[in-house]
Coordinates of C-alpha atoms and ligand atoms in Angstrom, one line a residue:
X331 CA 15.8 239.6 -4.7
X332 CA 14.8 241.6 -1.8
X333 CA 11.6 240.1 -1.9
X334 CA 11.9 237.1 -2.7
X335 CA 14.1 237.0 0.7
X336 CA 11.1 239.1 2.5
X337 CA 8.7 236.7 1.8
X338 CA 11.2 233.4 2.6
X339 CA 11.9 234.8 5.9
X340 CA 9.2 234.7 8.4
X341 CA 8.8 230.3 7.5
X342 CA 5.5 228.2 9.1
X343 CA 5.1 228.5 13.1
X344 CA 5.4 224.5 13.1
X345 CA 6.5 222.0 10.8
X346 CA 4.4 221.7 7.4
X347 CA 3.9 218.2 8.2
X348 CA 2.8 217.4 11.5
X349 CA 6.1 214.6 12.2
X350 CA 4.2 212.6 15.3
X351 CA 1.5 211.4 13.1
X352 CA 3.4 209.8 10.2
X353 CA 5.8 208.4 11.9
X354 CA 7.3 204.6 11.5
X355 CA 4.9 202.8 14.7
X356 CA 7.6 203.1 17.2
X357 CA 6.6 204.8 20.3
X358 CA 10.1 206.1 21.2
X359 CA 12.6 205.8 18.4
X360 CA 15.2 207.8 20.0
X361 CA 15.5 204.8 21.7
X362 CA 14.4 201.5 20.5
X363 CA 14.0 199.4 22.5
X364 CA 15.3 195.4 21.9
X365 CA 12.3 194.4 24.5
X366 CA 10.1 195.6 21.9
X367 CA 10.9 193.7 19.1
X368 CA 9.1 191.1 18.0
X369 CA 9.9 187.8 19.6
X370 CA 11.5 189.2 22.6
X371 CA 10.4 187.6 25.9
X372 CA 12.0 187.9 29.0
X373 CA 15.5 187.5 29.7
X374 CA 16.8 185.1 32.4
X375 CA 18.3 186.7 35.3
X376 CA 22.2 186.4 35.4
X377 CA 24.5 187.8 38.4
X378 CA 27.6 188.4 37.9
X379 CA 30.2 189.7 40.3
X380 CA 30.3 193.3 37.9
X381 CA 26.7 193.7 39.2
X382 CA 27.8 193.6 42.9
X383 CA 30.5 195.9 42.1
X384 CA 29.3 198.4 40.3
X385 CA 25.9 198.7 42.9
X386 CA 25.6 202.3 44.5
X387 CA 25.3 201.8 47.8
X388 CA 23.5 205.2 49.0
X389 CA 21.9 205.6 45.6
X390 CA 18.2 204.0 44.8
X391 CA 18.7 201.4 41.8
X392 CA 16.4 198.3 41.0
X393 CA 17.6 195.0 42.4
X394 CA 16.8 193.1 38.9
X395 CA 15.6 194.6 36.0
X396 CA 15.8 197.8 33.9
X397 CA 15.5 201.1 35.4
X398 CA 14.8 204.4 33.5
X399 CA 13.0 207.7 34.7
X400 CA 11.8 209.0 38.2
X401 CA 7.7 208.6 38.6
X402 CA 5.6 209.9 41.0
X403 CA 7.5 211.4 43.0
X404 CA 5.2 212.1 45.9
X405 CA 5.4 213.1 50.2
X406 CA 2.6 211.7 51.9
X407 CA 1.7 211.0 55.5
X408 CA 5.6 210.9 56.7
X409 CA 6.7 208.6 53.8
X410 CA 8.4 210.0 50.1
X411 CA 7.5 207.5 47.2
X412 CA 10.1 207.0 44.4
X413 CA 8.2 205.2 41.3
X414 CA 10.0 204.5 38.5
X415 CA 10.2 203.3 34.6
X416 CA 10.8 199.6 35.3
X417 CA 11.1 196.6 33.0
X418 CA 11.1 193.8 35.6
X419 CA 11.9 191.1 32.9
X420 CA 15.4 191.8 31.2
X421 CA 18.1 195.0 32.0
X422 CA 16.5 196.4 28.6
X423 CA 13.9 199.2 28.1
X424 CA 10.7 197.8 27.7
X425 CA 7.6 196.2 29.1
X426 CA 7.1 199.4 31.1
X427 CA 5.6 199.6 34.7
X428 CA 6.1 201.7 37.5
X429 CA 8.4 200.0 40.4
X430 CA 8.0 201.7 43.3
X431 CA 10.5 202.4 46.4
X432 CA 9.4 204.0 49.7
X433 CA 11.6 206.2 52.3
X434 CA 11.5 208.2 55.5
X435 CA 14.4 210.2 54.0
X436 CA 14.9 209.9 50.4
X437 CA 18.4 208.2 50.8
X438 CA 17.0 204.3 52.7
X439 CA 14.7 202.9 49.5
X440 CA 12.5 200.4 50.4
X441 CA 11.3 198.1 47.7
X442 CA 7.8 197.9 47.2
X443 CA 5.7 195.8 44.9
X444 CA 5.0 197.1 41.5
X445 CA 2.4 199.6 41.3
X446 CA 1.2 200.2 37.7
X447 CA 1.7 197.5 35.5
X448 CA 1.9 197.3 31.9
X449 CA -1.5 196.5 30.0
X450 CA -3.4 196.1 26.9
X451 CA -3.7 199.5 26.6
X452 CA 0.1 199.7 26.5
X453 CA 3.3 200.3 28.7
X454 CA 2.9 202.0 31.6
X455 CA 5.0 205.3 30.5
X456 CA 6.2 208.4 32.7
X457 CA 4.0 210.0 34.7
X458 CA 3.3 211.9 38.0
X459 CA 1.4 211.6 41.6
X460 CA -0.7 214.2 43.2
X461 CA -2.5 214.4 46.6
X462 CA -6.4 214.7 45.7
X463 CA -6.9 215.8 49.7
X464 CA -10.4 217.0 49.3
X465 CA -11.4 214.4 46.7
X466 CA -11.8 217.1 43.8
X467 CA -11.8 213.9 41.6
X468 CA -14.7 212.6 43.2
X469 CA -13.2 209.3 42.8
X470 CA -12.9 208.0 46.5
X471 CA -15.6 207.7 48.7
X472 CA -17.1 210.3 50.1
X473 CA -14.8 212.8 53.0
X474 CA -11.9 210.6 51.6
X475 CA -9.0 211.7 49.6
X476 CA -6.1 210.1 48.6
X477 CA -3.4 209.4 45.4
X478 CA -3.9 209.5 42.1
X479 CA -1.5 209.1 39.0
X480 CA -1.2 211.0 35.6
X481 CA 0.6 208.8 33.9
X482 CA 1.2 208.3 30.0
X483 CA -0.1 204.7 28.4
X484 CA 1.9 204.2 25.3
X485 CA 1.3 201.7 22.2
X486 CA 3.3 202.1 18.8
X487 CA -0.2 203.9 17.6
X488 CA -1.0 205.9 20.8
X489 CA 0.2 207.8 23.7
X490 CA -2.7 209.2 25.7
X491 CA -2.9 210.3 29.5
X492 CA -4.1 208.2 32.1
X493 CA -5.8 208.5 35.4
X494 CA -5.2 205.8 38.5
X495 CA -6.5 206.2 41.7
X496 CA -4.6 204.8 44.7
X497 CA -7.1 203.4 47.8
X498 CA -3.7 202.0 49.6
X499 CA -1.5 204.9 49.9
X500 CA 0.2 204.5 47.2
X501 CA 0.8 200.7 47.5
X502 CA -1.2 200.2 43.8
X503 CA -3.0 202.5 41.4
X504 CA -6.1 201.3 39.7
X505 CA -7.2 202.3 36.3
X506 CA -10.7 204.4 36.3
X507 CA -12.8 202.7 33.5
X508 CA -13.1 205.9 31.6
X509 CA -9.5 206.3 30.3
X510 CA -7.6 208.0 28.8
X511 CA -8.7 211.2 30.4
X512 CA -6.6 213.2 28.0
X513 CA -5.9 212.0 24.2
X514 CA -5.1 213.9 21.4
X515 CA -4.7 211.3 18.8
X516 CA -1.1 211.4 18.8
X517 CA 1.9 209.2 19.5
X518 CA 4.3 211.2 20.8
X519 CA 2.2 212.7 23.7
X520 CA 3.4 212.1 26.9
X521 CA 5.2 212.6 30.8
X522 CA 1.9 214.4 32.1
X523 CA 2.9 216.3 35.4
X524 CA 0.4 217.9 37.3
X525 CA 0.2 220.1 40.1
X526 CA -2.2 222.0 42.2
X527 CA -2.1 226.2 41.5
X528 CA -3.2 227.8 44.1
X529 CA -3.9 231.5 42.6
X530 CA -6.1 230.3 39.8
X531 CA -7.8 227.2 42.0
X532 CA -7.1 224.9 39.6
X533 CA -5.0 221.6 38.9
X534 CA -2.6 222.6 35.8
X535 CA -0.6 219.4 33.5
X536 CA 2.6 219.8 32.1
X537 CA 2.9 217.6 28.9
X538 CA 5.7 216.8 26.0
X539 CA 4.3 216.9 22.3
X540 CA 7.7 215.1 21.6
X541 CA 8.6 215.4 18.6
X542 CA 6.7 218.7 17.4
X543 CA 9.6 220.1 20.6
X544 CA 6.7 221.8 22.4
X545 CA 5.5 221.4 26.1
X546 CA 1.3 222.0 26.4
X547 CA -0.6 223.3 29.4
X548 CA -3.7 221.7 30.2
X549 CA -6.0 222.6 33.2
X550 CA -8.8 221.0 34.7
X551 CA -10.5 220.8 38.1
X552 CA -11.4 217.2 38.5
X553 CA -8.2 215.8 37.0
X554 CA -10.6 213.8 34.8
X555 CA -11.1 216.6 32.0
X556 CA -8.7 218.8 30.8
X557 CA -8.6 221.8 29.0
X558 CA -6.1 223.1 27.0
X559 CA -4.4 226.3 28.0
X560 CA -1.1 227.0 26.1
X561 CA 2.0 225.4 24.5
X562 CA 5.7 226.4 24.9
X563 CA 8.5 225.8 22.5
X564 CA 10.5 224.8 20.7
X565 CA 12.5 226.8 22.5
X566 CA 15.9 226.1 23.7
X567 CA 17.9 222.9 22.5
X568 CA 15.9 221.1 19.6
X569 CA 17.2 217.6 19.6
X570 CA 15.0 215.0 18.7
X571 CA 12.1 214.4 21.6
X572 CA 10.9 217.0 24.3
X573 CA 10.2 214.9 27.3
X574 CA 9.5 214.9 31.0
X575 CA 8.3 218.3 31.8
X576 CA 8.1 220.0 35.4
X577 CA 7.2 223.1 36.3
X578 CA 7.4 224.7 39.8
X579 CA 8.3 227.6 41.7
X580 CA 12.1 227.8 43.4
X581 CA 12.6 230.5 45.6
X582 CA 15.5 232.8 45.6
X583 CA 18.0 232.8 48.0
X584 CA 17.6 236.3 49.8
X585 CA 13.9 236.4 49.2
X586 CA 11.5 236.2 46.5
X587 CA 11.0 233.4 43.5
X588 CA 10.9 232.2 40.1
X589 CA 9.0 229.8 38.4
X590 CA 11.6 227.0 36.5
X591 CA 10.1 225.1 33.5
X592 CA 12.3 222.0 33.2
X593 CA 12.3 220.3 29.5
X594 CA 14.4 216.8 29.6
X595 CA 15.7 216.5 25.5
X596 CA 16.7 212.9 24.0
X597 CA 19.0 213.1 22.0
X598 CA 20.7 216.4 21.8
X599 CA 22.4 217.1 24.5
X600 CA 25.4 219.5 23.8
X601 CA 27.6 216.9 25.6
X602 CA 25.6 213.9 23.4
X603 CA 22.4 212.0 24.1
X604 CA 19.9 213.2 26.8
X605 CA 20.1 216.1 28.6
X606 CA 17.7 218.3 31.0
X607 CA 17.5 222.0 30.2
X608 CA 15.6 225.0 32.2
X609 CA 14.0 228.0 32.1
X610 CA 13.4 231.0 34.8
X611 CA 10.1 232.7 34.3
X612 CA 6.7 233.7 35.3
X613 CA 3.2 231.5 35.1
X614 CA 0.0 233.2 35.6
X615 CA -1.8 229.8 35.5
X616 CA -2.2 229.5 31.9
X617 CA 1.2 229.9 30.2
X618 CA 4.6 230.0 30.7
X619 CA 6.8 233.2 30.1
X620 CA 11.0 232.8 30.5
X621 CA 12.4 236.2 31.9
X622 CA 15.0 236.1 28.6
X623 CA 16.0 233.7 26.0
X624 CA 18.8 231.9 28.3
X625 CA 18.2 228.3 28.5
X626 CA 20.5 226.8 31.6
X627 CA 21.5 222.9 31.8
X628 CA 21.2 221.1 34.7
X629 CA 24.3 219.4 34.6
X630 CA 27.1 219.6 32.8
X631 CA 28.4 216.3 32.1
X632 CA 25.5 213.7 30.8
X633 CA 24.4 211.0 32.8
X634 CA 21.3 213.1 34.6
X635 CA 18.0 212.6 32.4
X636 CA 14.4 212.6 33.0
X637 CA 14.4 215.1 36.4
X638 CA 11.5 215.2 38.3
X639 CA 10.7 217.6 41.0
X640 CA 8.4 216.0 44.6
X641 CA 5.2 217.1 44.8
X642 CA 3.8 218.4 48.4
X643 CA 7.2 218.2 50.0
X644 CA 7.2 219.7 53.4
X645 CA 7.8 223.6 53.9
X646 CA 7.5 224.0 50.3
X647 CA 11.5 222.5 49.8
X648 CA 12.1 222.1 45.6
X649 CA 13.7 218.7 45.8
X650 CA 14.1 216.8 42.7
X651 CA 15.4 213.3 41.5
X652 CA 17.0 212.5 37.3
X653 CA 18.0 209.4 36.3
X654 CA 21.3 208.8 36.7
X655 CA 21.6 207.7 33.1
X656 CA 21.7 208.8 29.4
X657 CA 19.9 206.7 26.6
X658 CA 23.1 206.8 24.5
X659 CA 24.3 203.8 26.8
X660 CA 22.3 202.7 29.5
X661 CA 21.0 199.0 27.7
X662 CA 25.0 198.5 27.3
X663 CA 26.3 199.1 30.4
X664 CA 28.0 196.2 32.0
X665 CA 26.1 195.0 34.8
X666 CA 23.6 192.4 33.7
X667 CA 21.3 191.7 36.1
X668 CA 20.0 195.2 36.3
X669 CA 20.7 198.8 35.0
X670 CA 19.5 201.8 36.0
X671 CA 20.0 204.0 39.0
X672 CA 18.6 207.9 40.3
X673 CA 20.7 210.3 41.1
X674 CA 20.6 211.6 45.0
X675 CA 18.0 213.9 45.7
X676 CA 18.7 217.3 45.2
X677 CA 17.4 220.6 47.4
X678 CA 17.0 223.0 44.4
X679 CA 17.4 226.8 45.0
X680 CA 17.9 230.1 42.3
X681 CA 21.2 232.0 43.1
X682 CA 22.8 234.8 41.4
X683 CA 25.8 233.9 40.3
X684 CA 28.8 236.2 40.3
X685 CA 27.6 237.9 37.5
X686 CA 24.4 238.4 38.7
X687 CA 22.5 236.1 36.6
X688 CA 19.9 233.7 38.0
X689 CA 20.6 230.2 38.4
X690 CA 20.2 227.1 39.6
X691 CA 21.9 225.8 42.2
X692 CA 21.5 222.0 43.8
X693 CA 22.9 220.0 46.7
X694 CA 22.2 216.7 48.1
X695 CA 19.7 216.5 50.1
X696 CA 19.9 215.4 53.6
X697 CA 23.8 213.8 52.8
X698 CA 24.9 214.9 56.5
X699 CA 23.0 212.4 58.3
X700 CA 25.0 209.5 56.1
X701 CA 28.6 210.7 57.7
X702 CA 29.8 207.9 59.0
X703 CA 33.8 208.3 59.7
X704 CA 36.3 210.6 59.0
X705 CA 38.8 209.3 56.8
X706 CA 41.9 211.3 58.2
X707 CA 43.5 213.7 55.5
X708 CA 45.2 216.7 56.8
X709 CA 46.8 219.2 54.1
X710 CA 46.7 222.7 54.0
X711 CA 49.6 224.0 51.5
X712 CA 50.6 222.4 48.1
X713 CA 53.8 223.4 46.5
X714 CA 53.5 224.0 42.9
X715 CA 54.4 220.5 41.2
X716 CA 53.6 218.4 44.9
X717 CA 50.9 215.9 45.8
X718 CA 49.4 214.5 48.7
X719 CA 47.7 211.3 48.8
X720 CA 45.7 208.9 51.3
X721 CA 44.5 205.4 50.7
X722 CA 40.3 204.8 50.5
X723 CA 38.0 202.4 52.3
X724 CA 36.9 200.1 49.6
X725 CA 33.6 199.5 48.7
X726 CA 32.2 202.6 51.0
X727 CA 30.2 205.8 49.2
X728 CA 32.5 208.8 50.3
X729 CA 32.0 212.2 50.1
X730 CA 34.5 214.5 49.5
X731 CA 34.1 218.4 50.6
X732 CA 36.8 220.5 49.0
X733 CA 37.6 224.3 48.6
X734 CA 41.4 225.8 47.2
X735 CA 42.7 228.8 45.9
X736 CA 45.7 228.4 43.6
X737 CA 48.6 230.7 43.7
X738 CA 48.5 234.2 41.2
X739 CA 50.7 233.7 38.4
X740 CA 52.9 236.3 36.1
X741 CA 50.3 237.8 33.9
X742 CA 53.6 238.4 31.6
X743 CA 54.1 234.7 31.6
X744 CA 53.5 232.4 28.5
X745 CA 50.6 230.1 29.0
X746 CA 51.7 226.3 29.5
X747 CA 53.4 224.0 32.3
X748 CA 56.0 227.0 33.1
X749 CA 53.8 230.1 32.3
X750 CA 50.3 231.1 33.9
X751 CA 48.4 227.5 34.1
X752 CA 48.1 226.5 37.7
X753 CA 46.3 223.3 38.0
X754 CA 44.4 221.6 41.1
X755 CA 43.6 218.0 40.1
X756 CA 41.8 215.6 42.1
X757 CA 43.0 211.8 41.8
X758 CA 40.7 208.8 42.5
X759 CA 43.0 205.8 40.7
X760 CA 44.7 202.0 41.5
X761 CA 47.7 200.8 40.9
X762 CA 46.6 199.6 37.9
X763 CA 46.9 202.8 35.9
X764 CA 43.0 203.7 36.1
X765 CA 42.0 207.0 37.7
X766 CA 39.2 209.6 37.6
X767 CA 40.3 213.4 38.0
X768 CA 38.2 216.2 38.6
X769 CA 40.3 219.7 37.8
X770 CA 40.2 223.0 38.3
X771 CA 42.1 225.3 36.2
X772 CA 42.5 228.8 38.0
X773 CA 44.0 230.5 34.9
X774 CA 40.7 230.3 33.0
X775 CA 38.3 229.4 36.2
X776 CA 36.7 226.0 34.5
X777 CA 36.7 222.5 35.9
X778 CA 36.7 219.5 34.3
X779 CA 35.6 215.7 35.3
X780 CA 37.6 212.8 33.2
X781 CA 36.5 210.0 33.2
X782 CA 38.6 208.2 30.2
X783 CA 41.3 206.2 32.2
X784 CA 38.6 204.1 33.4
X785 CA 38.5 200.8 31.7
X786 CA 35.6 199.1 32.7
X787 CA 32.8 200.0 30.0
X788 CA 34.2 201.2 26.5
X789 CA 31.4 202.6 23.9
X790 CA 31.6 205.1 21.7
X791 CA 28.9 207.4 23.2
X792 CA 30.4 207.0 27.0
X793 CA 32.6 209.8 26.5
X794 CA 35.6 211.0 28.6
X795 CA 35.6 214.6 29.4
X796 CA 33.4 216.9 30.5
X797 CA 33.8 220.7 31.9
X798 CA 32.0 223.9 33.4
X799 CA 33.0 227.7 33.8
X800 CA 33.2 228.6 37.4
X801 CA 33.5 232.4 37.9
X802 CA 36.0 234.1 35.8
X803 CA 39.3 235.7 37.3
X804 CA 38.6 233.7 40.4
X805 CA 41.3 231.4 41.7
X806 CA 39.6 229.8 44.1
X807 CA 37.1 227.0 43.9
X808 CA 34.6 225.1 46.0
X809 CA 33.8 221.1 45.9
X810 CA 31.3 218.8 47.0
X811 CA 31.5 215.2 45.6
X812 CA 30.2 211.7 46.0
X813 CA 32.0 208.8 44.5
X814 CA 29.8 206.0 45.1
X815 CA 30.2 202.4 42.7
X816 CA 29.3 203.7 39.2
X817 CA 28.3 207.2 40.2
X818 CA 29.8 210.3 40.4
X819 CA 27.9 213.5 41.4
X820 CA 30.0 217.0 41.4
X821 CA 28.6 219.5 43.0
X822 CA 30.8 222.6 42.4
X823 CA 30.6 226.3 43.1
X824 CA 28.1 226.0 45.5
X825 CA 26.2 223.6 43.5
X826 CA 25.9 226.2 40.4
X827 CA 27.8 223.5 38.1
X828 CA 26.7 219.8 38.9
X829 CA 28.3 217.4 36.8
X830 CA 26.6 213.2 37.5
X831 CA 28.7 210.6 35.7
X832 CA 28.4 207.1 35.5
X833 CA 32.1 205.1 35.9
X834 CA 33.3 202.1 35.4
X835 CA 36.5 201.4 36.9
X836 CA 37.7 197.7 36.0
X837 CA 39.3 197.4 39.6
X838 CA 38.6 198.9 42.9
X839 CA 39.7 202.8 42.8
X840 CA 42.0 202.6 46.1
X841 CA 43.5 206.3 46.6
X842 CA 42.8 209.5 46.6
X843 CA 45.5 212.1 45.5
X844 CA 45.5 215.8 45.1
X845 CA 47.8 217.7 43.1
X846 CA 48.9 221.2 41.9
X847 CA 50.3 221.3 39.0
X848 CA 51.6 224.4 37.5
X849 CA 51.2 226.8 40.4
X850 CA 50.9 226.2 44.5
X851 CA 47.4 226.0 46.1
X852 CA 46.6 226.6 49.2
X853 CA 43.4 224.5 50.6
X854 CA 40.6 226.2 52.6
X855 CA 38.9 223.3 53.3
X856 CA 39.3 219.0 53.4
X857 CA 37.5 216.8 54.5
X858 CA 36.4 213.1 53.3
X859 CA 33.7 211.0 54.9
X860 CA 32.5 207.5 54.4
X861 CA 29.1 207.5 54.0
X862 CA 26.4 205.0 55.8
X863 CA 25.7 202.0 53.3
X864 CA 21.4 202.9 53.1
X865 CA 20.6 200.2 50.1
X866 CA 20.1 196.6 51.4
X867 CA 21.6 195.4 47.8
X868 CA 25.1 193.5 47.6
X869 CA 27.1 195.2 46.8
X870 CA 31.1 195.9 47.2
X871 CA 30.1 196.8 50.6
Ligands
LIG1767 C1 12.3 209.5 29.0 C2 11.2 208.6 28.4 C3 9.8 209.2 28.5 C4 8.9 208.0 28.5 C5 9.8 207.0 29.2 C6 9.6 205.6 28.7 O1 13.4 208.9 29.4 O2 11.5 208.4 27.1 O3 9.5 210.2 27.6 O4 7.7 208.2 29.1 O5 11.1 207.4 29.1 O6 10.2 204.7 29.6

């Protein structure tokens, strides 16, 4: 018996069968996609007035068309590019280029033509753009440099890494005749991101074997030929696919860094569907080592997928953009024209949290500048069981900057309405019965985001509630949000807990109210801005 247990234990490093090669000739199964299908041609454009109403305002999202991951996200020469997973034809997956937006500061999106389009070597899949400055490629003419993307061509046989070279800035990529520049015969290989490591002097790619759950490290120093260094994983969640790698180095506040592998899952997300997890570590160059066997999320409710960090951003700053968007739901979400927006970029930094652990924390990026008007709120003390409300300009994005301590209760009380509990609860709703709350209990220091008395979208993966821990045995709480059409983006305890939501009120949300419920609060800090419309979409606005 003891044994026969010895020799069971230890089990094959990988699955006996290698799953990516005899798999049914679907690219992406986790989610099919109807544009796919046989048949399926384009899809005439309808408007309807949900597709005004739901439109972000401040946030990037595709004028027609379906809109899935974050490409290429690139600084050069004064300008950030935003490429994206686009199906220009119909608000489904599918058809896959790379739309492309331009900005001076990452919040006005400028459309730009398409810049990769799909082909018969396949879709134009996730990818990334570098800066080749010195020409290491030796694919522009000579003492020029310029952009080139790593990008993933996928066919329902084949997903092999491709190299395009920009000679427009970025306007169009090309594809070099001698494609793909990395194949391993495999059709779940994919979301190539490359960088530039300065220690070793070499460019190093950061790749998703899907469904074998393991990232694989590739260097090379033309970007043309590739050699393989390492592979990490599974580690973490397992879910279905591993996709969309990044790896970079975040620096610590108070000095020093960490390197943070970012592995985007679909499905499997603890909170359903797709999910971005993380890992603090070290890389040498060749592999990647986590400091421990902690795995964080980068958000705790689940519309932020696919997150991809800029490459050659000014003064080093970690800034990185997810989809604001989960596959569970996003080809039935009730817009019809297009689907599909990014979250706000986000300035990334590692923190220790009150325990001391080392985290991530993210803010927007750059959301000052979009202030545009007070909306007058004053309250500074609520009685235990009181409220204070004030009514919303419609249509407008507005931020919402929040901090509260709720009042110590009897540790000898019962728990419940009369006992310990002490509630703060955040109220967007109409006076149709529909609201959004965002909570903080102080007896057990979580916060939750409910988003279930909305009554616009109805599915059965476009669930209600989601919560985070805070800091235990701390009353107090700190809030950054921005309501803006269908989005939601928490950022809470200085950005240590992010929660992104889509929402889908069926009317206007026209007040804000806060309560405390339970227990008094007193409130540190209020203050709600309307934020400068920056998309030239209709919109509400
Ligand atoms: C992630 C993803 C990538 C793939 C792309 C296809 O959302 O599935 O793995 O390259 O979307 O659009």
């Amino acid at each position: 018996m003891g044994a026969a247990l010895a020799q069971a234990a230890p089990g094959p490093q990988s699955p006996p069968k290698a799953p990516d090669g005899e798999r049914k000739a679907e690219p992406n199964a986790s989610h099919p996609s109807p544009a796919d299908q046989p048949g399926a041609t384009t899809h005439p454009v309808i408007r309807t007035q949900s597709d005004a109403f739901y439109r972000p305002t401040i946030h990037f999202s595709p004028e027609s068309g379906f809109m899935n991951d974050p490409n290429g996200l690139i600084y050069n020469n004064g300008v950030f590019h935003l490429y994206y997973q686009f199906d220009p034809f119909a608000p489904y997956a599918g058809h896959v280029h790379w739309g492309h937006a331009i900005s001076s500061d990452m919040l006005a999106w400028e459309d730009q033509p398409i810049a990769l389009n799909e082909t018969p070597d396949g879709e134009a899949f996730t990818g990334c753009a570098v800066l080749d400055t010195h020409n290491s490629s030796g694919l522009f003419a000579e003492g020029k440099g310029g952009l080139i993307a790593l990008y993933t061509r996928a066919t329902p046989k084949k997903q092999s890494q491709f190299l395009a070279i920009s000679e427009d800035d970025g306007k169009s990529f090309r594809d070099i005749p001698h494609n793909p520049v990395l194949d391993i015969g495999s059709n779940s290989f994919r979301d190539p991101k490359v960088f530039f490591h300065i220690p070793t002097g070499q460019w190093v790619m950061v790749v998703a074997k899907a469904r074998l759950h393991q990232i694989a490290f590739y260097a090379s120093i033309d970007l043309q030929h590739w050699v393989h260094l390492s592979n990490f994983g599974p580690s973490g969640l397992f879910g279905v696919d591993y996709e969309c790698p990044n790896l970079i180095e975040i620096p610590i506040e108070g000095g020093g860094s960490r390197w943070v592998l970012f592995i985007s899952v679909n499905p499997g997300s603890p909170t359903g569907g797709s999910i971005t997890q993380y890992f603090v570590g070290s890389f040498d160059g060749s592999h990647f080592i986590p400091d421990d066997t902690v795995i964080g999320l980068t958000d705790f409710a689940k519309d932020a997928y696919a997150l991809q960090v800029y490459e050659n951003m000014p003064g080093h700053e970690a800034v990185s953009i997810a989809w604001l968007g989960n596959w569970q739901y996003c080809q039935e979400l009730p817009t019809q024209s297009w689907r599909g927006c990014m979250t706000l970029p986000r300035l990334m930094i590692l923190r220790h949290d009150s325990a001391g652990w080392l985290r991530l924390a993210q803010s927007p990026r750059g959301l000052d500048t979009l202030r545009e008007a007070t909306v007058p709120f004053a309250c500074k003390r609520l009685a235990a069981g009181a409220s204070a409300s004030v009514q919303l300009p419609l249509g407008a994005a507005l931020e919402l900057v929040l901090s509260a301590t709720v009042d110590q209760m009897n540790p000898n009380l019962p728990l419940g309405d009369k006992g310990r509990t002490g509630r703060f609860v955040i109220v967007f709703g109409n006076d149709t019965g529909e609201s959004l709350t965002i909570g903080f209990d102080a007896f057990s220091g979580q916060l939750w985001i409910d988003r279930a008395d909305l009554n616009g979208f109805k599915q059965p993966f476009f669930t209600g509630q989601f919560s985070t821990t805070l800091n235990p045995d701390d009353r107090h709480f700190d809030i950054r949000l921005v309501l803006d059409a269908c989005t939601l983006e928490v950022f809470a305890n200085g950005g240590l807990s992010v929660g992104t939501a889509l929402l889908f009120p069926a009317n206007p949300l026209t007040y804000l109210k806060l309560e405390a419920t339970g227990a008094g609060a007193s409130i540190d800090t209020l203050e709600l801005y309307r934020l400068r419309k920056t998309m030239a979409r209709q919109s509400a606005l």
